[in-house]
mmCIF file of C-alpha atoms in Angstrom:
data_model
loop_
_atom_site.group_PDB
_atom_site.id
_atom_site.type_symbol
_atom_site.label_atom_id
_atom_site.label_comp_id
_atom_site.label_asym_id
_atom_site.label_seq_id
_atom_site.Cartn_x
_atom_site.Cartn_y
_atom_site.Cartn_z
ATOM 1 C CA UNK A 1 0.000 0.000 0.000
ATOM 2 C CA UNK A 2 1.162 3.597 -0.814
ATOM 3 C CA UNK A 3 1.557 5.730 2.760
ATOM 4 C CA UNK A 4 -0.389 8.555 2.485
ATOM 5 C CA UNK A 5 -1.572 12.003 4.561
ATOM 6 C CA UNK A 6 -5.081 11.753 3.629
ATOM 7 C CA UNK A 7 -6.681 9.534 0.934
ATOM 8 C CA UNK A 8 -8.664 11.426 -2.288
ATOM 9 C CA UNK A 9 -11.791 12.379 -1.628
ATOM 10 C CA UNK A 10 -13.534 14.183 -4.971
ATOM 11 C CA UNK A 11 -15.293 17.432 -4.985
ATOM 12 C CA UNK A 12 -18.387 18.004 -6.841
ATOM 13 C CA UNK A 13 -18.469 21.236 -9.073
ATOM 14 C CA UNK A 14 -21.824 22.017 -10.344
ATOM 15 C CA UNK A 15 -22.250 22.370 -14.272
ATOM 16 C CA UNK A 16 -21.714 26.208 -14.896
ATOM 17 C CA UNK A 17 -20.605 26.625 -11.108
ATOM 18 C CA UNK A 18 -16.645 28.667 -10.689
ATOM 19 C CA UNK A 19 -13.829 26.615 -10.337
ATOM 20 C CA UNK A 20 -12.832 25.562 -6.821
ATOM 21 C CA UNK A 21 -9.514 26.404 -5.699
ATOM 22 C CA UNK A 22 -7.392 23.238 -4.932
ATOM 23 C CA UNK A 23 -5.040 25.367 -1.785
ATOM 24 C CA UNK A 24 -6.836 23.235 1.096
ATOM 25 C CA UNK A 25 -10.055 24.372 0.523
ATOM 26 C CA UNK A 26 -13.143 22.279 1.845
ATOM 27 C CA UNK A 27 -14.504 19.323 -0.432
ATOM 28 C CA UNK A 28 -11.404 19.267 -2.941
ATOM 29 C CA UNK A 29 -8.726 16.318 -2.122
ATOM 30 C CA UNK A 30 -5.058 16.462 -1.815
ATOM 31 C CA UNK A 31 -3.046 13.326 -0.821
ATOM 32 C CA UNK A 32 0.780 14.897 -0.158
ATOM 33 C CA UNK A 33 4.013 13.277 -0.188
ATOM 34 C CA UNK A 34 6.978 13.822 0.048
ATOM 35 C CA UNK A 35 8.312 11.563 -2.360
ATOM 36 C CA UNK A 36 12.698 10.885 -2.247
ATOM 37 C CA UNK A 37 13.779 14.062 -2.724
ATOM 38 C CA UNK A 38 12.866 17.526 -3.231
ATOM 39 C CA UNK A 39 13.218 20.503 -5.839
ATOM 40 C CA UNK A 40 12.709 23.839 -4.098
ATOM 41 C CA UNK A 41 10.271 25.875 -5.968
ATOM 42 C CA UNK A 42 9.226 29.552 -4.641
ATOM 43 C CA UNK A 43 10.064 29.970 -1.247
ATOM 44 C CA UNK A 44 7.398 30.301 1.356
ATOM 45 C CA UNK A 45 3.942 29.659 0.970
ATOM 46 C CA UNK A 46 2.079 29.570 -2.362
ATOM 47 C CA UNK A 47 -0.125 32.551 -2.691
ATOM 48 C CA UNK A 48 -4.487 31.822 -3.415
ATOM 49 C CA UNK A 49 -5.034 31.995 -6.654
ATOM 50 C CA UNK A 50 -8.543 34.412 -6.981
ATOM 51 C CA UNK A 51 -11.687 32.235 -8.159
ATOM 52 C CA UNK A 52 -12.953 33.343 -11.425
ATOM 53 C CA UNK A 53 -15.930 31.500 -12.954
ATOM 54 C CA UNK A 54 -14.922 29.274 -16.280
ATOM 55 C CA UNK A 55 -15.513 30.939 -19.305
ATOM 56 C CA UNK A 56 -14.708 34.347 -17.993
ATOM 57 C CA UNK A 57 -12.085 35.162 -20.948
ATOM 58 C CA UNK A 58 -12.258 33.911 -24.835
ATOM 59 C CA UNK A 59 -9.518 34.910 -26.747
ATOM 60 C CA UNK A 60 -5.952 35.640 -26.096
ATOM 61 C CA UNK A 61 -4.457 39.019 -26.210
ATOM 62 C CA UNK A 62 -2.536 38.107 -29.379
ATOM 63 C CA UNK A 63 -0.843 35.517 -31.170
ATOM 64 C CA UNK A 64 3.089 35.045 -31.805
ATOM 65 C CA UNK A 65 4.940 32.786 -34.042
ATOM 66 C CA UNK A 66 8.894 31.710 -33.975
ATOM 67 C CA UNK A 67 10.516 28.836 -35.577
ATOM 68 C CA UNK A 68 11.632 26.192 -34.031
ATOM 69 C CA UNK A 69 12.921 23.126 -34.807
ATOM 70 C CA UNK A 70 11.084 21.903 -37.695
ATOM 71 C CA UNK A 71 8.179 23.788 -37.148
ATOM 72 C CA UNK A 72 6.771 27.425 -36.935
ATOM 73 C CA UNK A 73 4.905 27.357 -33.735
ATOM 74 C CA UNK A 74 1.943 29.807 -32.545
ATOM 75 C CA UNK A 75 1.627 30.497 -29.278
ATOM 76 C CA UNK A 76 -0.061 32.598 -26.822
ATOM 77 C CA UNK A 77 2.012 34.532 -24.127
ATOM 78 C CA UNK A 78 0.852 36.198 -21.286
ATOM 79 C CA UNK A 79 2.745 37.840 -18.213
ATOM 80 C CA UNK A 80 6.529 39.417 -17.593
ATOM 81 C CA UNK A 81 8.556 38.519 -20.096
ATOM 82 C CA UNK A 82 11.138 37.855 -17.022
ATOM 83 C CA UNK A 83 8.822 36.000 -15.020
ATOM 84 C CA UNK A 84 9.245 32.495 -14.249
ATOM 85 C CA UNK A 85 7.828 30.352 -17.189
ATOM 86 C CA UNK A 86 5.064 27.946 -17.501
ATOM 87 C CA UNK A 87 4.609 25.580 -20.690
ATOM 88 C CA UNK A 88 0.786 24.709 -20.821
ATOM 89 C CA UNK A 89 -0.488 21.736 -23.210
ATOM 90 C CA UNK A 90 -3.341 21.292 -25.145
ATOM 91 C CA UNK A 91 -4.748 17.945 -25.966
ATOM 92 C CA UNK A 92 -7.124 15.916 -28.371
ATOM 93 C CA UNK A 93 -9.437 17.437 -29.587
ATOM 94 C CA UNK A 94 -8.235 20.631 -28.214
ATOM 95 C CA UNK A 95 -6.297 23.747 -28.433
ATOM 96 C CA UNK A 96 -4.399 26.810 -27.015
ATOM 97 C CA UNK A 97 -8.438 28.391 -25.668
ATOM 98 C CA UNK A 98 -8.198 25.184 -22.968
ATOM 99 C CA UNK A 99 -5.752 27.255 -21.160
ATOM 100 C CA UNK A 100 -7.461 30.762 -21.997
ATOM 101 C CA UNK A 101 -8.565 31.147 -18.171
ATOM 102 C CA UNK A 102 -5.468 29.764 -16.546
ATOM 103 C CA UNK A 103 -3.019 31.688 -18.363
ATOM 104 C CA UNK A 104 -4.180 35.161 -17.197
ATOM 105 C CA UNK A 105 -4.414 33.481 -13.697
ATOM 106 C CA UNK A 106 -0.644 32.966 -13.988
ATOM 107 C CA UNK A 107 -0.078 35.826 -15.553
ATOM 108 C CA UNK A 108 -1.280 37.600 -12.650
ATOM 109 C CA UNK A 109 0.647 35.795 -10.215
ATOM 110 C CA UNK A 110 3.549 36.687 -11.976
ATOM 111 C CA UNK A 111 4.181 34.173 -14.550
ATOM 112 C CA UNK A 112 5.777 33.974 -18.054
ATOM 113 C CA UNK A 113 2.903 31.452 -19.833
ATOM 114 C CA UNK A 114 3.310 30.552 -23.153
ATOM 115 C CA UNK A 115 0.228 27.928 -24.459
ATOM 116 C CA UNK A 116 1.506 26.751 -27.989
ATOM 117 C CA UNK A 117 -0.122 24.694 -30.802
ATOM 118 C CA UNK A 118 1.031 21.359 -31.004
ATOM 119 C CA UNK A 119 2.200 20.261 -34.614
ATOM 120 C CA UNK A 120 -0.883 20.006 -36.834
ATOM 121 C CA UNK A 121 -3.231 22.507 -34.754
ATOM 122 C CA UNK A 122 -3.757 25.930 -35.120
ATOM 123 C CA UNK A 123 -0.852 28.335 -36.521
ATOM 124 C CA UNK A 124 1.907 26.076 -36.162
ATOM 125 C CA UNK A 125 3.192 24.863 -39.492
ATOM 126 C CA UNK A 126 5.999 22.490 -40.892
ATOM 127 C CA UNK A 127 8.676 24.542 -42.161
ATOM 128 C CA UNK A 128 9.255 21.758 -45.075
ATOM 129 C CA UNK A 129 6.554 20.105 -46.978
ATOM 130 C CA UNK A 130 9.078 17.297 -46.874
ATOM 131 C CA UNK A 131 9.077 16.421 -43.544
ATOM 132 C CA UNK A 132 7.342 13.655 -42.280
ATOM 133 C CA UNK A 133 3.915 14.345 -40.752
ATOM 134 C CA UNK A 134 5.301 12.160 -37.482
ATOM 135 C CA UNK A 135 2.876 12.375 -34.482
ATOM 136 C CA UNK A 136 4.939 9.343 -31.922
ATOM 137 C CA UNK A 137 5.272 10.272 -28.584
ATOM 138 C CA UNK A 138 8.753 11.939 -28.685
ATOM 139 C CA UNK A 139 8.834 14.058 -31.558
ATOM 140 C CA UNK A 140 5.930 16.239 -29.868
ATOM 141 C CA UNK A 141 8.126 16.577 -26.694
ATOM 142 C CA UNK A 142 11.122 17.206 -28.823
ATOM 143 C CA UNK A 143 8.669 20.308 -29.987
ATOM 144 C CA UNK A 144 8.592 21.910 -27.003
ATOM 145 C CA UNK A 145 12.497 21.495 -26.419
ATOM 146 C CA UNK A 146 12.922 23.396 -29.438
ATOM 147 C CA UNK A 147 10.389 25.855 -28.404
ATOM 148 C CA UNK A 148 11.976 26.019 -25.350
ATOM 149 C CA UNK A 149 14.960 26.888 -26.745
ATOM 150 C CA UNK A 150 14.433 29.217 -29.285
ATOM 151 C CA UNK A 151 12.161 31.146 -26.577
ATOM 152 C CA UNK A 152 15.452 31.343 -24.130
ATOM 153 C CA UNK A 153 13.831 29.120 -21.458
ATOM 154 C CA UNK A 154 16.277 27.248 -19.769
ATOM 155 C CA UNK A 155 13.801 25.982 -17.472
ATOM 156 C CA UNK A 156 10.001 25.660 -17.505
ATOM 157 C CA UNK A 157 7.019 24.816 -15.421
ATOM 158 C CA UNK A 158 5.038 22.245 -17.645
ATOM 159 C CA UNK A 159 1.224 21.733 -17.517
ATOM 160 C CA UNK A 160 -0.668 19.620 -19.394
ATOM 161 C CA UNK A 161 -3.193 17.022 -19.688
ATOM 162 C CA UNK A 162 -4.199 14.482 -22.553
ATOM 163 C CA UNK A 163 -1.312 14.834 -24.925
ATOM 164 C CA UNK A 164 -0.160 17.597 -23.193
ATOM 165 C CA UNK A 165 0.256 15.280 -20.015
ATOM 166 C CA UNK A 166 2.011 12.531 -22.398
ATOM 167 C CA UNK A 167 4.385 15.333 -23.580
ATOM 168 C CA UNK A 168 4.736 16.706 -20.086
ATOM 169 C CA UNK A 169 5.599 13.466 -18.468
ATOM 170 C CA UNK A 170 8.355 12.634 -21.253
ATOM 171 C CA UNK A 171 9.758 15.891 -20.599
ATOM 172 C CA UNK A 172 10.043 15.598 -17.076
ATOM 173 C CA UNK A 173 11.346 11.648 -17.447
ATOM 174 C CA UNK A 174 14.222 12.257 -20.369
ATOM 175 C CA UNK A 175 14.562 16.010 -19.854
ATOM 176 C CA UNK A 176 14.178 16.676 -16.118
ATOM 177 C CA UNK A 177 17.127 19.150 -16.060
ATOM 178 C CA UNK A 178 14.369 21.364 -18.559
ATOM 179 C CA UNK A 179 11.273 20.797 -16.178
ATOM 180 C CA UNK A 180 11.406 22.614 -12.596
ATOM 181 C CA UNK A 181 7.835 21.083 -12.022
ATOM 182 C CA UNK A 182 4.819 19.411 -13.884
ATOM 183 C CA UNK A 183 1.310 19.349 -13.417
ATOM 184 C CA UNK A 184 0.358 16.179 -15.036
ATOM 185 C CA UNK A 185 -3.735 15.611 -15.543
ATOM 186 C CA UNK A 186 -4.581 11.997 -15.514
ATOM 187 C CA UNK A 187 -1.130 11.164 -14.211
ATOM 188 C CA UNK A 188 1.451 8.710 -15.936
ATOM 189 C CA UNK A 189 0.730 8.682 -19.835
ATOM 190 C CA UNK A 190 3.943 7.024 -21.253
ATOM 191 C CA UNK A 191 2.789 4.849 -24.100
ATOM 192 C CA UNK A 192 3.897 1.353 -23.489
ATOM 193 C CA UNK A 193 2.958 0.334 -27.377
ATOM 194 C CA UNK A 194 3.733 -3.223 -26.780
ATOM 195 C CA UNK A 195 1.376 -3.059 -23.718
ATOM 196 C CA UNK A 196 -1.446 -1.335 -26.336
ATOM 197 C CA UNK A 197 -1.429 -4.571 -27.921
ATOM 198 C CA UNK A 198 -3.278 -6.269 -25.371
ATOM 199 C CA UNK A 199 -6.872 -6.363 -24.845
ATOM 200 C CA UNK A 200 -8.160 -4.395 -21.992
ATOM 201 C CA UNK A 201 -11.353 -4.306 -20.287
ATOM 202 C CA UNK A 202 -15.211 -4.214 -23.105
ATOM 203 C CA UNK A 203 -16.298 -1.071 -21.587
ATOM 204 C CA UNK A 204 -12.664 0.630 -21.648
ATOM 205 C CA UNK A 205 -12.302 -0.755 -25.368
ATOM 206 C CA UNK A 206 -15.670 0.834 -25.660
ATOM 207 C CA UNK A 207 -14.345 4.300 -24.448
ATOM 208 C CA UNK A 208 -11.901 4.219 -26.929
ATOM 209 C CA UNK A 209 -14.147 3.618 -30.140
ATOM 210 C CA UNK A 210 -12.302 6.802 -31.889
ATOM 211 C CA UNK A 211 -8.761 5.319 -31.846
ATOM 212 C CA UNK A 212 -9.669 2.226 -33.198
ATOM 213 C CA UNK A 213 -11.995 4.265 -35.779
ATOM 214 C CA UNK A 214 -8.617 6.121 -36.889
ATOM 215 C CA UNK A 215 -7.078 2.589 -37.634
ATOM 216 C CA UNK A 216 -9.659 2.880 -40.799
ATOM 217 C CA UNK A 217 -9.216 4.165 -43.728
ATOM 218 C CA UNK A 218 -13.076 5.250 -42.955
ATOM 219 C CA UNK A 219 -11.783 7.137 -40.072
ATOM 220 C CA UNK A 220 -9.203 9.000 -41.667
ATOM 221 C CA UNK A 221 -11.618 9.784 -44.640
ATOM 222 C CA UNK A 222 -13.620 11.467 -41.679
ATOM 223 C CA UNK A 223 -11.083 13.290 -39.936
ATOM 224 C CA UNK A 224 -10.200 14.997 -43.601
ATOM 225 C CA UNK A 225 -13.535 15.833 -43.971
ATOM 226 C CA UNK A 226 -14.443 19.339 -42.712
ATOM 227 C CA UNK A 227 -18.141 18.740 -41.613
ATOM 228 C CA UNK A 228 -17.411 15.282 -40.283
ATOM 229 C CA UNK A 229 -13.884 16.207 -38.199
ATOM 230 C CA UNK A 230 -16.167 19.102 -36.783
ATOM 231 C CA UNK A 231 -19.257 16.331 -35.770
ATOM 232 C CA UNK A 232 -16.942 14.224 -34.757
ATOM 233 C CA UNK A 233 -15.121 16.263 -32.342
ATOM 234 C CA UNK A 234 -17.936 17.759 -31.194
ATOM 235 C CA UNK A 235 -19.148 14.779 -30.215
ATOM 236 C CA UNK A 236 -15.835 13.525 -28.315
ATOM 237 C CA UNK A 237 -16.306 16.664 -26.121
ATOM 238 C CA UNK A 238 -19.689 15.739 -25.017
ATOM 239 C CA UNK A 239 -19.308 12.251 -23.924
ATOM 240 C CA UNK A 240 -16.144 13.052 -22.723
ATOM 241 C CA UNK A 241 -16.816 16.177 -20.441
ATOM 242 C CA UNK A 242 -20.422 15.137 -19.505
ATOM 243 C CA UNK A 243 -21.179 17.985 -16.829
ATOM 244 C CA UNK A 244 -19.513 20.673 -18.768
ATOM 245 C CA UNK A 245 -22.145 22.875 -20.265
ATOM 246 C CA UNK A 246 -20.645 25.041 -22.742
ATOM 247 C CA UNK A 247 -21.796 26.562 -25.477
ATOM 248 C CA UNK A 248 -21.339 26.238 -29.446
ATOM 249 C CA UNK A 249 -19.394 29.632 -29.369
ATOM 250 C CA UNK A 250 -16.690 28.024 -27.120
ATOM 251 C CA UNK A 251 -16.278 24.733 -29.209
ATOM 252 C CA UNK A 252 -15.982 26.656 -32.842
ATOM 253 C CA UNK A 253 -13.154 29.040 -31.406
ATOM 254 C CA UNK A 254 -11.138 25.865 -30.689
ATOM 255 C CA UNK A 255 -12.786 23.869 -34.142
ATOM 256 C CA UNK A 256 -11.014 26.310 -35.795
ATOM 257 C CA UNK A 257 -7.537 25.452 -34.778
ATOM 258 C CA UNK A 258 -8.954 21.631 -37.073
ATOM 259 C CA UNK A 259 -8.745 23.546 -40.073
ATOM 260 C CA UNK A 260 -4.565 22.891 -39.932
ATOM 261 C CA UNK A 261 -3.428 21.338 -43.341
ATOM 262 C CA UNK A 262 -1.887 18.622 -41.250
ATOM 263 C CA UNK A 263 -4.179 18.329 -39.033
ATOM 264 C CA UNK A 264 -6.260 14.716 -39.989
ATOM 265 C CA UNK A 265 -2.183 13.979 -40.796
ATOM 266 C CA UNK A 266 -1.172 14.468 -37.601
ATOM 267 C CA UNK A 267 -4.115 13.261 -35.786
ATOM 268 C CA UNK A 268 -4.404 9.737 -37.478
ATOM 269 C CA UNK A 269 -0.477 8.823 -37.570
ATOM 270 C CA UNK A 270 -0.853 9.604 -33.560
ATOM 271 C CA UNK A 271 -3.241 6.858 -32.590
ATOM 272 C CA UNK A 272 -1.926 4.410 -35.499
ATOM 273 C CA UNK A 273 1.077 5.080 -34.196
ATOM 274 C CA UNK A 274 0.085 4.172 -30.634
ATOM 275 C CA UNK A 275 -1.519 0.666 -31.691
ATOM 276 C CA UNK A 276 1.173 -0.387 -33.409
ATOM 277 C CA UNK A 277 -0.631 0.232 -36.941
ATOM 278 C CA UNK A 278 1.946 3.010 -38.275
ATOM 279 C CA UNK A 279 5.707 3.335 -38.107
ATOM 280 C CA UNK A 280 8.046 6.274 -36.351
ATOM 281 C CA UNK A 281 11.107 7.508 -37.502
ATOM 282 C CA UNK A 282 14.116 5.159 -36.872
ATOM 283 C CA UNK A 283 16.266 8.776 -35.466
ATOM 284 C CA UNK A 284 14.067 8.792 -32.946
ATOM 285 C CA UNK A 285 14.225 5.171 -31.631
ATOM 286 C CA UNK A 286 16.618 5.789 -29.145
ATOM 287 C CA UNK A 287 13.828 8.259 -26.983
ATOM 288 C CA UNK A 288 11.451 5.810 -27.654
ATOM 289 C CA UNK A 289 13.380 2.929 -26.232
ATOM 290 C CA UNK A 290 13.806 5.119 -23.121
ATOM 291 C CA UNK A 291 10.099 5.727 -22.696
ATOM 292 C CA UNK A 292 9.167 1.721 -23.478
ATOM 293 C CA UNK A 293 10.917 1.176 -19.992
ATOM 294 C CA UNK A 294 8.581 3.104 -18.447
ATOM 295 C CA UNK A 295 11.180 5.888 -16.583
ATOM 296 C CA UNK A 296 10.530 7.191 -13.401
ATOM 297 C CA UNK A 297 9.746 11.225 -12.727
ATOM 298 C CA UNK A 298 11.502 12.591 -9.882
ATOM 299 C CA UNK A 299 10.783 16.717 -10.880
ATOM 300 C CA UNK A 300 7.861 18.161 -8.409
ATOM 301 C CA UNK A 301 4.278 16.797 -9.512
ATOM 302 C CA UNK A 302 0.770 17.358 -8.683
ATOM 303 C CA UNK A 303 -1.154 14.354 -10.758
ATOM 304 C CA UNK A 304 -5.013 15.054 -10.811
ATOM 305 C CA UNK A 305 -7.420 13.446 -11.750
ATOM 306 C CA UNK A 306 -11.039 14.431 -13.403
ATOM 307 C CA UNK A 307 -13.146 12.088 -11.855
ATOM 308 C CA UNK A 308 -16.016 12.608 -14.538
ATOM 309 C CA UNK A 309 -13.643 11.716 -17.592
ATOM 310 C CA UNK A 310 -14.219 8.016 -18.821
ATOM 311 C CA UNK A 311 -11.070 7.905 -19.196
ATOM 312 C CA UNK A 312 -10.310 8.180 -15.392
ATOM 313 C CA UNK A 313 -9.352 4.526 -14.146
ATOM 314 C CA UNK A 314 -11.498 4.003 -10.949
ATOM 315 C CA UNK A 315 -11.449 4.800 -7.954
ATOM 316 C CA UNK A 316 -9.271 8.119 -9.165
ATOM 317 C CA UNK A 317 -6.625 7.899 -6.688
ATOM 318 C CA UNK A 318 -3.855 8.161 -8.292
ATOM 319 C CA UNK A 319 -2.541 4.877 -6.967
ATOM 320 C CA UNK A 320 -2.117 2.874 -10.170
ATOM 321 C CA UNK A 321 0.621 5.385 -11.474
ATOM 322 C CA UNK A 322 2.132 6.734 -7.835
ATOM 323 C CA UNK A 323 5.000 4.511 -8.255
ATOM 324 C CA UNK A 324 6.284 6.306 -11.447
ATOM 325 C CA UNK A 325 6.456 9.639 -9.699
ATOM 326 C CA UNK A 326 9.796 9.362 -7.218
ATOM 327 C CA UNK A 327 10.429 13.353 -6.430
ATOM 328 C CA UNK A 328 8.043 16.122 -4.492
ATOM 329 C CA UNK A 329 4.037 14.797 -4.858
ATOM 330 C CA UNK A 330 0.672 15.462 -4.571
ATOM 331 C CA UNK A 331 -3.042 14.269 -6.035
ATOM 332 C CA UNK A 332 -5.541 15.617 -6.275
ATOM 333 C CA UNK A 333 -9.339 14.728 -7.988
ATOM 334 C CA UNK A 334 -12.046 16.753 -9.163
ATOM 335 C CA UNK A 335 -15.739 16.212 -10.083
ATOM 336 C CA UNK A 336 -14.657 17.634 -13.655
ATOM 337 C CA UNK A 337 -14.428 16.120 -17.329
ATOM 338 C CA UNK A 338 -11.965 15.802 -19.798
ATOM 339 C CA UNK A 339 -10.663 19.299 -20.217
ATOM 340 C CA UNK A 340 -9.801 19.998 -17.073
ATOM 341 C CA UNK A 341 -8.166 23.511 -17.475
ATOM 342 C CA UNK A 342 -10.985 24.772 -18.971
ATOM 343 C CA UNK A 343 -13.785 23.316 -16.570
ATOM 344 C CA UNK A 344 -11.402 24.093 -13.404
ATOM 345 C CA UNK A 345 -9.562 26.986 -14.416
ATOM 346 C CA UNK A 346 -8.895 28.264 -11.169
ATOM 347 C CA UNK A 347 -8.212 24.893 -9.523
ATOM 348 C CA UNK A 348 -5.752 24.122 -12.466
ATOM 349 C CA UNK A 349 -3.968 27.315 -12.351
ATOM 350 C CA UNK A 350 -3.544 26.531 -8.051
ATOM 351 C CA UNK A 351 -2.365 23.608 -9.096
ATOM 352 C CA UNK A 352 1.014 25.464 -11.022
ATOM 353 C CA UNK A 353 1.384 27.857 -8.541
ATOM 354 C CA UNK A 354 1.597 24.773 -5.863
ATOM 355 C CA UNK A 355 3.773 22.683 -7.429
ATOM 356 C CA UNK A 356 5.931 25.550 -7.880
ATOM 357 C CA UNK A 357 6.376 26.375 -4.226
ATOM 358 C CA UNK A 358 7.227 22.511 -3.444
#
């Protein structure tokens, strides 16, 4: 058994109702510990982050491109350009407006945030047409070194959840010395692709009925097909985020970031990829090799987990990927879907400031 302060207890958030702060407030769990080691953060105590009700921005101030690596990247960026930076990552089907409530919360607190597009969403383009439209598991963290570089961060809180978690979790495992702390939604997301090949539970496999869809040529007829990527994403967001009661506005300012010319590319070479149906690049086999062992995290984490996501392994805990986290912890679990960062904002954004103080 896993030693533990306090075990997870989840907090219900009405649909529509603000996002509750996760700094020890009533109803909301935490389950510290402290881990093997420790990373000093901020000294002192983390400062409240202010409650604001989700929804309460919808755009970004403006947009900014760079090149990096072998992409040109949009991103948002919000706060001193001095100020200690925070990475936050979008997932699937997302985009940059999942963070456009948290990133004026960090801004506030004094944070450097910059909220790319991941390759194939958005602004961010290929720089060749001859590069391979590669969507594995490495090559998306490898974006966000380069990012990171030709940005000037040394050093980075990272945030995520979905692929933003996957990307934030290989970060923090092969590149710890880039990663001062990660916030990590849904916990350990390493893809184990040898593992994918086994059968797992009916009503997980049933869960999943998009990824095997993509292994179809039907599927990635659909995903290349405006009004049938936009039903079909659509969809995903409503079984997916089940409390969440947003409006159409809010889904067609992130639908928009679909219309990417690699987008279906990217997308379907991502979950072939994972299943074993579609090859990497071999340059990249020795990060991959790293990740098949399943590597350890020892940078500060807070894992949390949206209890209302069907993809949230019961009972929510946390315990079936505590082992892989080795540094400065904490979990947490809210009564929240999917996108977290946009259902939560507030408790999302306490969640960076947090870790960042461990």
């Amino acid at each position: 058994m896993i030693n533990r302060r306090s075990f997870t207890k989840a907090v219900g958030l009405g649909t529509g109702a603000a996002a509750v702060s996760l700094a020890g407030l009533g109803g909301v769990s935490g389950a510290a510990d402290s881990g093997h080691g420790h990373s000093g953060g901020h000294s002192g105590e983390a400062p409240i982050v202010p409650t604001i009700t989700p929804g309460t921005h919808t755009s970004f101030p403006g947009l900014k491109q760079i090149k990096a690596g072998l992409l040109n990247v949009g991103y948002a960026e919000l706060g001193p350009k001095h100020g200690p930076a925070v990475i936050c990552l979008h997932g699937w089907p997302y985009d940059i407006h999942s963070y456009v409530d948290v990133a004026p919360l960090l801004a506030d607190q004094g944070y450097r945030v910059i909220v790319p597009y991941l390759r194939g969403h958005g602004t961010t383009r290929f720089l060749s047409s001859r590069t391979f439209r590669n969507a594995q598991q490495s090559v998306i963290a490898l974006d966000i070194i380069a990012l990171m570089d030709a940005l000037r961060i040394d050093k980075a809180v990272i945030a995520g959840f979905d692929w933003g978690s996957r990307t934030g979790d290989i970060l923090a495992a092969l590149w710890p010395e880039r990663v001062k702390a990660l916030v990590s939604v849904s916990g350990y997301l390493i893809t184990n692709r040898m593992a994918q090949l086994e059968p797992i539970s009916p009503a997980a496999e049933h869960t999943w009925w998009y990824q095997y869809y993509f292994a179809t040529e039907r599927g990635k007829k659909a995903m290349e097909r405006k009004d049938l990527r936009h039903d079909l994403t659509r969809l995903v967001w409503d079984l997916v985020s089940p409390t969440w009661n947003f409006d159409d506005a809010t889904f067609e300012r992130t639908a928009a970031a679909f219309e990417n010319p690699d987008y279906a590319a990217i997308v379907i070479h991502n979950y072939r990829w994972r299943l074993g149906l579609a090859e990497g690049e071999r340059k990249y086999d020795r990060y991959e090799d790293k990740l098949a062992a399943g590597p350890a995290i020892g940078v500060p984490t807070i894992t949390i987990d949206p209890l209302l996501d069907p993809f949230t392994a019961q009972p929510g805990d946390g315990s079936g990927y505590r082992n892989k986290f080795t540094g400065r912890y904490e979990h947490r679990a809210l009564n929240i879907g999917h996108n977290l960062p946009q259902e939560a904002p507030t408790a999302f954004a306490q969640a960076v400031v947090d870790v960042d103080h461990f």
